Short mmCIF file of C-alpha atoms and ligand atoms in Angstrom, two decimals:
data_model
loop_
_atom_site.label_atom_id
_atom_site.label_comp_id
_atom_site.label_asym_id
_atom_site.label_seq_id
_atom_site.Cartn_x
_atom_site.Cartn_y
_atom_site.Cartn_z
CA UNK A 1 139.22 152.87 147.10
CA UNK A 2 137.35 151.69 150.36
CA UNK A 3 138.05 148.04 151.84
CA UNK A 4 135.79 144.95 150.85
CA UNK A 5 133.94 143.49 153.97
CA UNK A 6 133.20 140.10 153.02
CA UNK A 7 130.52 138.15 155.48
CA UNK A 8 129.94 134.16 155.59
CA UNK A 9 128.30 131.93 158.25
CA UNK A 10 131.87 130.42 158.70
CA UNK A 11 135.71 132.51 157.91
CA UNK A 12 138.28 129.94 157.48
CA UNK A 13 140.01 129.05 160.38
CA UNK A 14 143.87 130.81 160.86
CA UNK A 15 145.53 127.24 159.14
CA UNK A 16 143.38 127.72 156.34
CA UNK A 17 143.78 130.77 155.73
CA UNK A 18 146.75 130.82 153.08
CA UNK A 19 144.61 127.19 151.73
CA UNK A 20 141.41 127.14 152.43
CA UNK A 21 139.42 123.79 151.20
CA UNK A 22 135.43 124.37 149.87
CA UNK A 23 134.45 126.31 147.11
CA UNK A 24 132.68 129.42 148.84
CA UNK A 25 136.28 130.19 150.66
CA UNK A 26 138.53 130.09 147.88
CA UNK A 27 136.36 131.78 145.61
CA UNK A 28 136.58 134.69 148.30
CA UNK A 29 140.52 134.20 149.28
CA UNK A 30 140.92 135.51 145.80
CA UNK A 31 138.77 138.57 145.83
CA UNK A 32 140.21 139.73 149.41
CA UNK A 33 143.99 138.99 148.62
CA UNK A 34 145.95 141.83 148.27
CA UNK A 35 143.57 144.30 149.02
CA UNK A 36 142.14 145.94 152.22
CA UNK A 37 139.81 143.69 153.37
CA UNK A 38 137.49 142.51 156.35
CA UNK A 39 136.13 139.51 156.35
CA UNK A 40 133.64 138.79 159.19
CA UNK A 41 131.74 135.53 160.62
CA UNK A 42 131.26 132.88 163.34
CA UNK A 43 134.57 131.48 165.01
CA UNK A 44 133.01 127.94 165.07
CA UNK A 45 133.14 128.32 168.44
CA UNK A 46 130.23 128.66 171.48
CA UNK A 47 129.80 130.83 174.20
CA UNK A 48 127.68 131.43 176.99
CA UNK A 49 126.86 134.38 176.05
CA UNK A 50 127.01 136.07 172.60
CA UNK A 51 125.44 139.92 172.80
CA UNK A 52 128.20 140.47 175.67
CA UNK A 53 131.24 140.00 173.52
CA UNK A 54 133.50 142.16 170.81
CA UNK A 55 134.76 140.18 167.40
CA UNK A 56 138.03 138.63 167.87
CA UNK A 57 140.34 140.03 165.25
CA UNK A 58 143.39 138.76 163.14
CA UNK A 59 145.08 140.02 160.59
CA UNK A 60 146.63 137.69 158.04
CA UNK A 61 148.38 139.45 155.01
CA UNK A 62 145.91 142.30 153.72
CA UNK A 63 143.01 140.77 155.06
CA UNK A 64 141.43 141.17 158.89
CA UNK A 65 139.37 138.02 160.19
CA UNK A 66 136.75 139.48 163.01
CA UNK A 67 135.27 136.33 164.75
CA UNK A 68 132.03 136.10 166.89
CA UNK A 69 131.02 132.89 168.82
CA UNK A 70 127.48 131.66 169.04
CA UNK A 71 125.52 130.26 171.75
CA UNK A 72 124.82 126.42 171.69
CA UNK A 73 121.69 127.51 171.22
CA UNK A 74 121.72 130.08 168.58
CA UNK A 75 123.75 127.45 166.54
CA UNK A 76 120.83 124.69 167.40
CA UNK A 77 118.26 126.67 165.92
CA UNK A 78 119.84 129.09 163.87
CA UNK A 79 122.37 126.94 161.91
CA UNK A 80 120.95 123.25 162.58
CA UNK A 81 117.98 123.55 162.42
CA UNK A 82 117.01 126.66 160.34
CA UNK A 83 119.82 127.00 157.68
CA UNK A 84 120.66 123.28 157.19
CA UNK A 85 117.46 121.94 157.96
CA UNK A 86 115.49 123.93 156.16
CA UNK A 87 116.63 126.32 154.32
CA UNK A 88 119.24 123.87 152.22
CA UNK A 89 116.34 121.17 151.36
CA UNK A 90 113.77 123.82 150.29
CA UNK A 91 116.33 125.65 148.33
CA UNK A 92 117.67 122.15 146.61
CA UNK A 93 113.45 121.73 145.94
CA UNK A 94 113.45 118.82 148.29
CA UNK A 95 110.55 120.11 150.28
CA UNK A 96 108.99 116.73 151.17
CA UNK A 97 112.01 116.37 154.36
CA UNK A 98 111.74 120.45 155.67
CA UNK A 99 110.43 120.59 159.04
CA UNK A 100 109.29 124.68 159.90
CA UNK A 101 109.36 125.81 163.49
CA UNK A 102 108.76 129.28 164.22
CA UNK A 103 111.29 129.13 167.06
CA UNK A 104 113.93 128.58 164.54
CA UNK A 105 112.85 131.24 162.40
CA UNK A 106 113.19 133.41 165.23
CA UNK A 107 116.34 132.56 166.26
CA UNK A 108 117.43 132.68 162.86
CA UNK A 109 116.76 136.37 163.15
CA UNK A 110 118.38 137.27 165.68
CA UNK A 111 121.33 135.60 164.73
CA UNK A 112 121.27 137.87 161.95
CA UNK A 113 120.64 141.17 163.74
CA UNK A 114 123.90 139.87 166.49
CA UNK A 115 125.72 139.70 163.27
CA UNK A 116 124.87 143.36 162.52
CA UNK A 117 125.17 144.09 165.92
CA UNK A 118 128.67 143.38 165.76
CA UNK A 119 129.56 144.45 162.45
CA UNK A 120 128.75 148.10 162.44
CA UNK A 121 130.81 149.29 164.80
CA UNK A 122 133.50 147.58 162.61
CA UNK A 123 132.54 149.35 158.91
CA UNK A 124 133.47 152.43 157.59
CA UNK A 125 131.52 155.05 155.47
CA UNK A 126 133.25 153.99 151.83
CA UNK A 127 133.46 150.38 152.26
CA UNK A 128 131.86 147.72 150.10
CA UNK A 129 129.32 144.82 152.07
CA UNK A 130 129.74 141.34 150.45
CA UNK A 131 127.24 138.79 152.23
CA UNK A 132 127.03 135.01 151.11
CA UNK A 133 124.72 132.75 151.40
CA UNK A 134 121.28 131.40 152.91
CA UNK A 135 122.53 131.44 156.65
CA UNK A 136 122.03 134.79 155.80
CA UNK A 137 119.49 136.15 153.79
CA UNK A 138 117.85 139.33 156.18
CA UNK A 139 121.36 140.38 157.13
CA UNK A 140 121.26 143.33 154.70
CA UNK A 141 117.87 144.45 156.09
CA UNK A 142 119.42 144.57 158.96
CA UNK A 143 122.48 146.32 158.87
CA UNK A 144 120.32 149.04 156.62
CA UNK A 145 117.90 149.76 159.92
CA UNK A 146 120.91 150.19 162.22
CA UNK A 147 121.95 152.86 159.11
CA UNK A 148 124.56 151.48 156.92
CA UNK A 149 125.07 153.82 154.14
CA UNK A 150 127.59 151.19 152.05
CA UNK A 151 126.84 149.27 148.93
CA UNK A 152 125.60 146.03 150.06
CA UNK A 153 125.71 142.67 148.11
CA UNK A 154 124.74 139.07 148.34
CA UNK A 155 125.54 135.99 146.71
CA UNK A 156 123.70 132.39 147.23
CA UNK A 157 125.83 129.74 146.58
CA UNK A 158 122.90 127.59 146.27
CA UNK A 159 120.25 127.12 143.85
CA UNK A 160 116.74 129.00 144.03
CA UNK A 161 113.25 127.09 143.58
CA UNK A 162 110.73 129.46 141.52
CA UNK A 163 107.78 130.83 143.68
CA UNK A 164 105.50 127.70 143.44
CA UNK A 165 108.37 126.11 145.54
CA UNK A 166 109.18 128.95 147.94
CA UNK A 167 106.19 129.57 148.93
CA UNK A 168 105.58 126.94 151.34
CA UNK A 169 107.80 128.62 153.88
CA UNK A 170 105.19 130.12 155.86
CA UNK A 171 108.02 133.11 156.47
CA UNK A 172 108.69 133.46 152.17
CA UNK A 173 107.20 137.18 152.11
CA UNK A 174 109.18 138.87 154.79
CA UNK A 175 112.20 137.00 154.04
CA UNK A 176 111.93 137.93 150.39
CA UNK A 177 110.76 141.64 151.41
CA UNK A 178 114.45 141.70 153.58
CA UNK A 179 116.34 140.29 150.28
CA UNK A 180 115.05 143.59 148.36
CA UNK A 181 117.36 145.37 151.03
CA UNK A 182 120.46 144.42 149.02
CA UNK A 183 121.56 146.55 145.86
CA UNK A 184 122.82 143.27 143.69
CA UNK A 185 122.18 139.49 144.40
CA UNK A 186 124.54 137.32 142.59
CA UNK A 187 123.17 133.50 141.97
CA UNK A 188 124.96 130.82 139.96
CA UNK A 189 122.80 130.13 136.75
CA UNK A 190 120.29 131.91 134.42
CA UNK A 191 117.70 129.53 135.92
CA UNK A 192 118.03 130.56 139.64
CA UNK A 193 117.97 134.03 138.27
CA UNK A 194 115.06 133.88 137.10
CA UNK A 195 113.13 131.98 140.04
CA UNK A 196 114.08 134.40 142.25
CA UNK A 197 113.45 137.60 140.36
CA UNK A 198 109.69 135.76 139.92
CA UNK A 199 109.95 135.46 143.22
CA UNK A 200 110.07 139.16 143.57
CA UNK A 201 107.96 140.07 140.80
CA UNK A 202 105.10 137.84 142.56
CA UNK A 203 105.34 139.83 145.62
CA UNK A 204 105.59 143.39 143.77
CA UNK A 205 109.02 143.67 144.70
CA UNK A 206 111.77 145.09 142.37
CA UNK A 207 114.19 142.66 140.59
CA UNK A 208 117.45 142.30 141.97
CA UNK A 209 119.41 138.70 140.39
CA UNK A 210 122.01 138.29 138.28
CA UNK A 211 124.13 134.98 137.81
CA UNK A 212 127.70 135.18 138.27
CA UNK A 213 128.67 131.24 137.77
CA UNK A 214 131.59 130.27 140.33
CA UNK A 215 134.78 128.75 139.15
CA UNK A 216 137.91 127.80 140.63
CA UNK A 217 141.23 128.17 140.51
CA UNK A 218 142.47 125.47 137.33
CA UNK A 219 145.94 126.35 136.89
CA UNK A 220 146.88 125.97 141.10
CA UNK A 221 144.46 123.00 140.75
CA UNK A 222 146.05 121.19 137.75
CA UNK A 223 149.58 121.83 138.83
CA UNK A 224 148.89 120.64 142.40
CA UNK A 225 147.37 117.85 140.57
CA UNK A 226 150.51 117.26 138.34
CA UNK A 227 152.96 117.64 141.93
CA UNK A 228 150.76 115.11 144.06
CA UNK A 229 150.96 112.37 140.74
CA UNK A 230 153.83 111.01 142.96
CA UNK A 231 152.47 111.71 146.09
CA UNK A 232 152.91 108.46 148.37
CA UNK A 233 148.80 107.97 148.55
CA UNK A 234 148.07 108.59 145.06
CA UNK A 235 150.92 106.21 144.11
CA UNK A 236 149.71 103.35 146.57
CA UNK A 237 145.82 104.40 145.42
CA UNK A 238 147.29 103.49 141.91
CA UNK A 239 149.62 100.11 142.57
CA UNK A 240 146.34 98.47 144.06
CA UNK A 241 144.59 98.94 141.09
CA UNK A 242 146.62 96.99 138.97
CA UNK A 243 145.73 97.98 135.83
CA UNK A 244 141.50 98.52 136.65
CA UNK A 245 139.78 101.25 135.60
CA UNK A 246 139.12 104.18 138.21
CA UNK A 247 135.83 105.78 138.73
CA UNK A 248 135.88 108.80 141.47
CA UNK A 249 133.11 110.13 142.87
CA UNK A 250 134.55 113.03 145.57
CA UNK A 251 131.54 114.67 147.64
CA UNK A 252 130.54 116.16 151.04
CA UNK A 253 127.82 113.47 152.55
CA UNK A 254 124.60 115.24 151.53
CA UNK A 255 121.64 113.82 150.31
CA UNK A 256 121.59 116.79 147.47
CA UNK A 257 124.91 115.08 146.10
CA UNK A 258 123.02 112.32 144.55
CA UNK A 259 125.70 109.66 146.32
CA UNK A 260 123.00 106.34 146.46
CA UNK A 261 121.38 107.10 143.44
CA UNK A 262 125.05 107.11 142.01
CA UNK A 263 125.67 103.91 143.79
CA UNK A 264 122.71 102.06 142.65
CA UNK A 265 123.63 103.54 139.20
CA UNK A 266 127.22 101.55 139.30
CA UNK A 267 125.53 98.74 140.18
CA UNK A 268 123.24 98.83 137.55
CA UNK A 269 126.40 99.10 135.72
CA UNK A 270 127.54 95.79 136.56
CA UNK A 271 124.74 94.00 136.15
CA UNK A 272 124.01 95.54 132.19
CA UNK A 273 127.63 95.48 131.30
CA UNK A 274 129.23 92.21 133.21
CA UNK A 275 132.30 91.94 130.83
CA UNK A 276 133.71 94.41 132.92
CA UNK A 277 133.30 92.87 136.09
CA UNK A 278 136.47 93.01 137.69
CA UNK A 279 137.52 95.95 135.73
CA UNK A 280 136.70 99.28 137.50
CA UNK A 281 136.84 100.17 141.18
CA UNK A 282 134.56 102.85 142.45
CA UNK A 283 136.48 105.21 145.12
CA UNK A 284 133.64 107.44 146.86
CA UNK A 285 135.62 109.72 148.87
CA UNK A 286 132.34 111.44 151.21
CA UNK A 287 133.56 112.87 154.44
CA UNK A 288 130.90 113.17 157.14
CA UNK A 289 129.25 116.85 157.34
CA UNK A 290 125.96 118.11 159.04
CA UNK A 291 126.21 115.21 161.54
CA UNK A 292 123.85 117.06 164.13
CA UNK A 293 121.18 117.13 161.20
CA UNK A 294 118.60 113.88 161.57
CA UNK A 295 118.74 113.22 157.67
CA UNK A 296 122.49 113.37 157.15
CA UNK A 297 122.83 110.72 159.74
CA UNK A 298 120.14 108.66 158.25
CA UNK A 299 121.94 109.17 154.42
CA UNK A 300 125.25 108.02 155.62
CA UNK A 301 123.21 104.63 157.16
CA UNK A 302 122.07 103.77 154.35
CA UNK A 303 125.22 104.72 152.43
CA UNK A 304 126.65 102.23 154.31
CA UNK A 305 124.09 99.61 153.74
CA UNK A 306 124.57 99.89 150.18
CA UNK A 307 128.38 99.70 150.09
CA UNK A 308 128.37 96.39 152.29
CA UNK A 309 125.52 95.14 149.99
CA UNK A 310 127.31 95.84 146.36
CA UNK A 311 130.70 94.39 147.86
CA UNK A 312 129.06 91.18 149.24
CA UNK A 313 126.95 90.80 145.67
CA UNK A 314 129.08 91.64 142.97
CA UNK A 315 132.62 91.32 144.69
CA UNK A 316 135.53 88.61 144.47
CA UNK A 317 137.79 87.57 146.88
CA UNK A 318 140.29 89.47 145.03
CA UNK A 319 137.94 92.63 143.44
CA UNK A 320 135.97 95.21 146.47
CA UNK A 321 133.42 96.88 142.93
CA UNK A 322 133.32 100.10 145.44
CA UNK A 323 135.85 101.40 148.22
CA UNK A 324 133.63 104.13 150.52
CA UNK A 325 135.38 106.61 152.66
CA UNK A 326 133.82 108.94 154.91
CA UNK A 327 137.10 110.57 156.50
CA UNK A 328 138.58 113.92 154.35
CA UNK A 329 141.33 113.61 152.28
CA UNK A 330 144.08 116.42 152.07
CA UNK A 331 143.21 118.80 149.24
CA UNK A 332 146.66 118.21 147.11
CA UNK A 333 145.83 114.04 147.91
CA UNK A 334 142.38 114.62 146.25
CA UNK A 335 144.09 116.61 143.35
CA UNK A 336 146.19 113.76 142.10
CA UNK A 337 143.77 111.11 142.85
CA UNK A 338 141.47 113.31 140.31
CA UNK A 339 144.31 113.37 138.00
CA UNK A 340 144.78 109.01 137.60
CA UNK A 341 141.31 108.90 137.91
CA UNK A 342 139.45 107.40 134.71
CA UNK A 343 135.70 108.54 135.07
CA UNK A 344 134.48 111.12 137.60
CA UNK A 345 130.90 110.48 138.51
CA UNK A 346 129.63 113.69 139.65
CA UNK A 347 125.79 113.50 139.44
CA UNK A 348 124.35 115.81 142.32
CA UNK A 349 120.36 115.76 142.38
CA UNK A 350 120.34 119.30 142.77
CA UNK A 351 123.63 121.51 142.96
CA UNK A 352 124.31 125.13 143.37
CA UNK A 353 127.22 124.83 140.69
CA UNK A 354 129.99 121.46 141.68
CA UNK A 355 133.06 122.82 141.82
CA UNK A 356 134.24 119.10 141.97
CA UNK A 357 133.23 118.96 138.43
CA UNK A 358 135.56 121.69 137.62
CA UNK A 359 138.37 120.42 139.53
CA UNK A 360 138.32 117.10 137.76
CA UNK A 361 138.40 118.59 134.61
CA UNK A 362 141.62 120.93 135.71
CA UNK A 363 143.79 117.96 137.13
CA UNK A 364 143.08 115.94 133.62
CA UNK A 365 146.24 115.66 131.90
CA UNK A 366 145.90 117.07 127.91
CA UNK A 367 147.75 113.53 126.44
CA UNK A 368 145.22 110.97 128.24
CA UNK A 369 142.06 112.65 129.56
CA UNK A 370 139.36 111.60 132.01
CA UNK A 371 135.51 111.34 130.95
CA UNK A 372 133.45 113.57 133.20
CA UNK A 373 130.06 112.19 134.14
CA UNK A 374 127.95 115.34 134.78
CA UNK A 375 124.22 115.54 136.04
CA UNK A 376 122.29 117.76 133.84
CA UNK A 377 120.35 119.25 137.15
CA UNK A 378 124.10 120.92 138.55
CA UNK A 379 124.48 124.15 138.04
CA UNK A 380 127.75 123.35 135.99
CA UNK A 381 125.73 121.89 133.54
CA UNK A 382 125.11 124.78 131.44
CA UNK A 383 128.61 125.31 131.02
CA UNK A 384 129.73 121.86 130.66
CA UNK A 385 127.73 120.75 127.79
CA UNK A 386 131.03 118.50 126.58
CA UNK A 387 130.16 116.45 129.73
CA UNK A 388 128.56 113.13 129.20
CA UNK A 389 125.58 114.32 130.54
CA UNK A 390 123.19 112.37 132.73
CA UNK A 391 119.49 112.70 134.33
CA UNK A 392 120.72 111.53 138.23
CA UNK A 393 117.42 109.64 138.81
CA UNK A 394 118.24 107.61 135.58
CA UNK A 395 120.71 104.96 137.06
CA UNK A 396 120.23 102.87 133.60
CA UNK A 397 121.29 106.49 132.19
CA UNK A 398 124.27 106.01 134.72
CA UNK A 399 125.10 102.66 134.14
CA UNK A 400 125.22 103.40 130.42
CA UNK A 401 127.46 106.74 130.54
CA UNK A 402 129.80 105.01 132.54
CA UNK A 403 130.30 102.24 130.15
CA UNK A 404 131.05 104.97 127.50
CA UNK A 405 133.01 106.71 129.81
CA UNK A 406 135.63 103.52 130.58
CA UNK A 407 135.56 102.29 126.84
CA UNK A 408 135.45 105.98 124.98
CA UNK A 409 138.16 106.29 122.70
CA UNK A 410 141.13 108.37 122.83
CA UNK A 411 140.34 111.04 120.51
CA UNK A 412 136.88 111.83 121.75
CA UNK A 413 138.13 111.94 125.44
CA UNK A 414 140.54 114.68 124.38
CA UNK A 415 138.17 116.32 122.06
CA UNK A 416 135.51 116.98 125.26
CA UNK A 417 138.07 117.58 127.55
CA UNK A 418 139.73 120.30 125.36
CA UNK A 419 136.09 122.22 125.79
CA UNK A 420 135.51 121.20 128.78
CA UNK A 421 138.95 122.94 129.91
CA UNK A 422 138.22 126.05 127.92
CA UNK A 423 134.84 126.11 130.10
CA UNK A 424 136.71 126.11 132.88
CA UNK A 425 139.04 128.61 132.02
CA UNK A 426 136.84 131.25 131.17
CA UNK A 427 134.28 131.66 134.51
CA UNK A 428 137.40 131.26 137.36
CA UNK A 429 137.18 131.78 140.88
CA UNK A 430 139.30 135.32 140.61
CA UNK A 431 137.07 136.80 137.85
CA UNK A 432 133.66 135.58 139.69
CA UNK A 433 134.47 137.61 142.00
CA UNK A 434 135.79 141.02 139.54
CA UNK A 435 132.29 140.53 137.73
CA UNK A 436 129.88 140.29 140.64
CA UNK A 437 132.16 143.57 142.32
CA UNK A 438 132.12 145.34 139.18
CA UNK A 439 128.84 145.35 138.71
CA UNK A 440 127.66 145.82 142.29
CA UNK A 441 130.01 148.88 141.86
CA UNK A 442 128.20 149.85 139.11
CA UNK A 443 124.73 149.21 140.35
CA UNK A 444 122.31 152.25 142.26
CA UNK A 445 122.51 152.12 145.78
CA UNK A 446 118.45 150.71 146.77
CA UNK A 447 116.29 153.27 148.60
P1 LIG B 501 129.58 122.37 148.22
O1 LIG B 501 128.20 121.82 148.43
O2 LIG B 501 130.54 122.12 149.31
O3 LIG B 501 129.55 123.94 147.94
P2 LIG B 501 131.20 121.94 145.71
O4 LIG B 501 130.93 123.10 144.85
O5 LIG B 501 131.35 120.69 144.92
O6 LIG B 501 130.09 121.68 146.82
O7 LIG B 501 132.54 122.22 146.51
C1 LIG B 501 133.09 121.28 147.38
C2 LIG B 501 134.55 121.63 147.67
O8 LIG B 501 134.98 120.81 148.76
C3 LIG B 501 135.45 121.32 146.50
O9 LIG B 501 136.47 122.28 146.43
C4 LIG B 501 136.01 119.93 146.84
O10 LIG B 501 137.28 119.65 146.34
C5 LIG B 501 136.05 119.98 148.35
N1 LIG B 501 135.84 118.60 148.83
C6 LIG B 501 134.82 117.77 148.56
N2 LIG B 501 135.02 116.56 149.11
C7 LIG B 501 136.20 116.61 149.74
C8 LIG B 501 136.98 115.69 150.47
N3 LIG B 501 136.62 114.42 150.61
N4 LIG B 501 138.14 116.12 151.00
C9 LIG B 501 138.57 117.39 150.81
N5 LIG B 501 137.88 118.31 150.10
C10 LIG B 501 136.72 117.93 149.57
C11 LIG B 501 128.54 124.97 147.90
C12 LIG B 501 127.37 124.69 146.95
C13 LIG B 501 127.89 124.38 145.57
C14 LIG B 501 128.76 125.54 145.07
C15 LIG B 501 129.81 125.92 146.11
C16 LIG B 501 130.56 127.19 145.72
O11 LIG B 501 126.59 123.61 147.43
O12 LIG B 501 126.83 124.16 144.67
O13 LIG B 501 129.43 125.15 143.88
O14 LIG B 501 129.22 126.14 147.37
O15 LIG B 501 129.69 128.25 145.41
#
């Protein structure tokens, strides 16, 4: 059997590597471990110059890491501006905050023809191409004109708009035309399926999508959860509770989280339900990404704003209603603050799938679960249903599903969380990977 060549924007760096954090990397830590493997992507690094340079290669158990560094430049234009800034709100159907510039596009090209550049001389006749996500889309195309013979597939780890949406990128056609290069694409729901195979049946292109939902890893998860119970943090996190109700809410600071319309949803909380003032703390645990992006830095503003405000309004000088974080939290920390935690609010506007959904759900303990408060527009939602389910734009919808959450009995908590769990079980971060190789295996290579 030939090696797997995974590609990403980003490979974990070398500490990572046994444990990486972030749901596209451990997803692919499983498929690569303990087989021959590649996996190839920018160092995080810059350079001066990035056609004049060979990968940087390590080899870490079964599994070689080639590097490249980019340009300040390239990653401007190409990763800024391009992928994050317009790429992620288009896909997440926020198209009113895109901002197209046919420089980026550009560079976002040939970003993706160094990356082929670079990788062919690396590949060999009976491997197996695995490339992930928007940052890049034409990279197949690519590596097919310099002559790559190899099965090639892709998976977006991010949801896909139907054509009405996508076709306000003025560059939708030839960027969709590229796609049809690759011999599977692998999105997370039956929904983004479907958009993007009308995507391609609008511009006579063949059909190429199939959704291979992500999981995780719940058994590492909830044991690391069950270890870190006594973990110094999660036992000082729990002492200054004293006795109150905890609500979590764990996300990267992105607008497509749904992080103020959560917070304005807890406060609608205390203002409909005021006998339990004093009750439940809200940790938000967001640490800064994107920084260099104009509307990340504008979201954690006002995220600030409306911490300070629901602290000075609804606060004691004994009770802080919300503690805000913005700096990361180790992932084991995070695992057993999931596992004391009473509610997890986890109500992205758009998502991809929320593997933070699934992780709650894995650290639960089986004698005294946690209520999971799920937004119906995740892409876990399908497979959730036992989720108390709510519309992210509805913060009375909030407000109320968090006062069933705290106050649900006993029996019902289990009786979700038992399905929930079984959900869980079944789509894992291992077997998402078997399914989308197995059938990519299976699949015609595309003319
Ligand atoms: P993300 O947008 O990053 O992923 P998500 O799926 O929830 O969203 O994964 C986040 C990961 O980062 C989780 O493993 C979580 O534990 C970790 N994380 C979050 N906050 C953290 C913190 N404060 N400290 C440490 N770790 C933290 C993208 C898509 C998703 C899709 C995944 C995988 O946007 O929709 O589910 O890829 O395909």
């Amino acid at each position: 059997m030939g090696r797997l060549v995974v590609v990403s924007n980003r490979v974990p760096a070398p500490r990572e590597r046994s444990q990486p954090a972030g749901g596209l990397a451990v997803g692919v830590r499983d498929a690569v471990r303990g087989t021959e493997s590649l996996w190839f992507g920018w160092s995080g690094r810059h350079t001066s110059q990035s056609k004049e340079q060979t990968p940087k290669l390590d080899t870490h158990e079964s599994c070689t890491y080639a590097t490249i560094d980019l340009t300040r430049s390239e990653y401007e234009h190409f990763y800024e501006k391009f992928s994050n800034g317009l790429l992620w709100p288009l896909c997440h159907y926020r198209i009113g905050i895109i901002d197209y510039k046919r420089i980026d596009y550009q560079v976002y090209r040939e970003v993706n023809a160094l990356f082929a550049d670079q990788l062919v001389p690396l590949l060999r006749d009976d491997d197996t191409i695995w490339i992930h996500d928007y940052h890049l889309f034409p990279l197949g195309a690519k590596l097919r004109r310099r002559g790559v013979k190899a099965k090639i597939g892709f998976f977006l780890h991010i949801p896909f708009p139907p054509w009405s949406v996508t076709r306000v990128l003025p560059c939708a056609q030839e960027m969709l035309r590229e796609m049809a290069a690759y011999d599977l694409i692998g999105v997370q729901t039956e929904e983004d399926a479907r958009n993007m195979d009308g995507c391609f049946e609008a511009n006579d292109l063949p059909n190429r999508a199939t959704h291979f939902p992500i999981g995780i890893d719940p058994v590492e998860f909830g044991e690391q959860a069950v270890r870190n119970v006594m973990a110094e943090e999660v036992q000082r996190l729990h002492a200054s509770l004293r006795g109150r109700k905890l609500i979590l809410g764990v996300d990267r600071l992105d607008y497509s989280k749904g992080i103020p319309e959560r917070i304005h949803g807890y406060e609608t909380f205390l203002n409909r339900y005021p006998e339990h003032k004093g009750e439940t703390v809200l940790l938000q645990i967001t640490p800064v990404s994107r920084a260099g992006v104009a509307s990340y830095r504008a979201l954690r503003r006002e995220l600030d704003e409306m911490a300070g405000h629901i602290n000075a309004m609804h606060g004691n000088f004994d009770w802080s209603p919300i503690r805000y974080l913005t700096q990361s939290v180790p992932r084991e920390v995070l695992a057993g603050f999931h596992r004391i935690a009473d509610v997890a609010l986890v109500t992205p506007l758009r998502d991809g799938m929320n593997l933070v959904a699934k992780e709650f759900v894995a650290a639960q303990s089986a004698d005294d679960p946690g209520a999971l408060i799920l937004s119906s527009l995740a892409g876990a939602a399908p497979e959730m249903e036992q989720a108390l389910m709510v519309n992210p734009y509805d913060h009375e919808g909030i407000a109320d599903a968090i006062h069933a959450g705290i106050t649900m009995s006993l029996e019902e908590r289990q009786r979700r969380w038992q399905a929930l769990y079984r959900d869980v079980t079944q789509n894992t971060a291992a077997n998402w990977a078997d399914r989308f190789l197995d059938m990519l295996n299976e699949t015609e290579r595309q003319e």
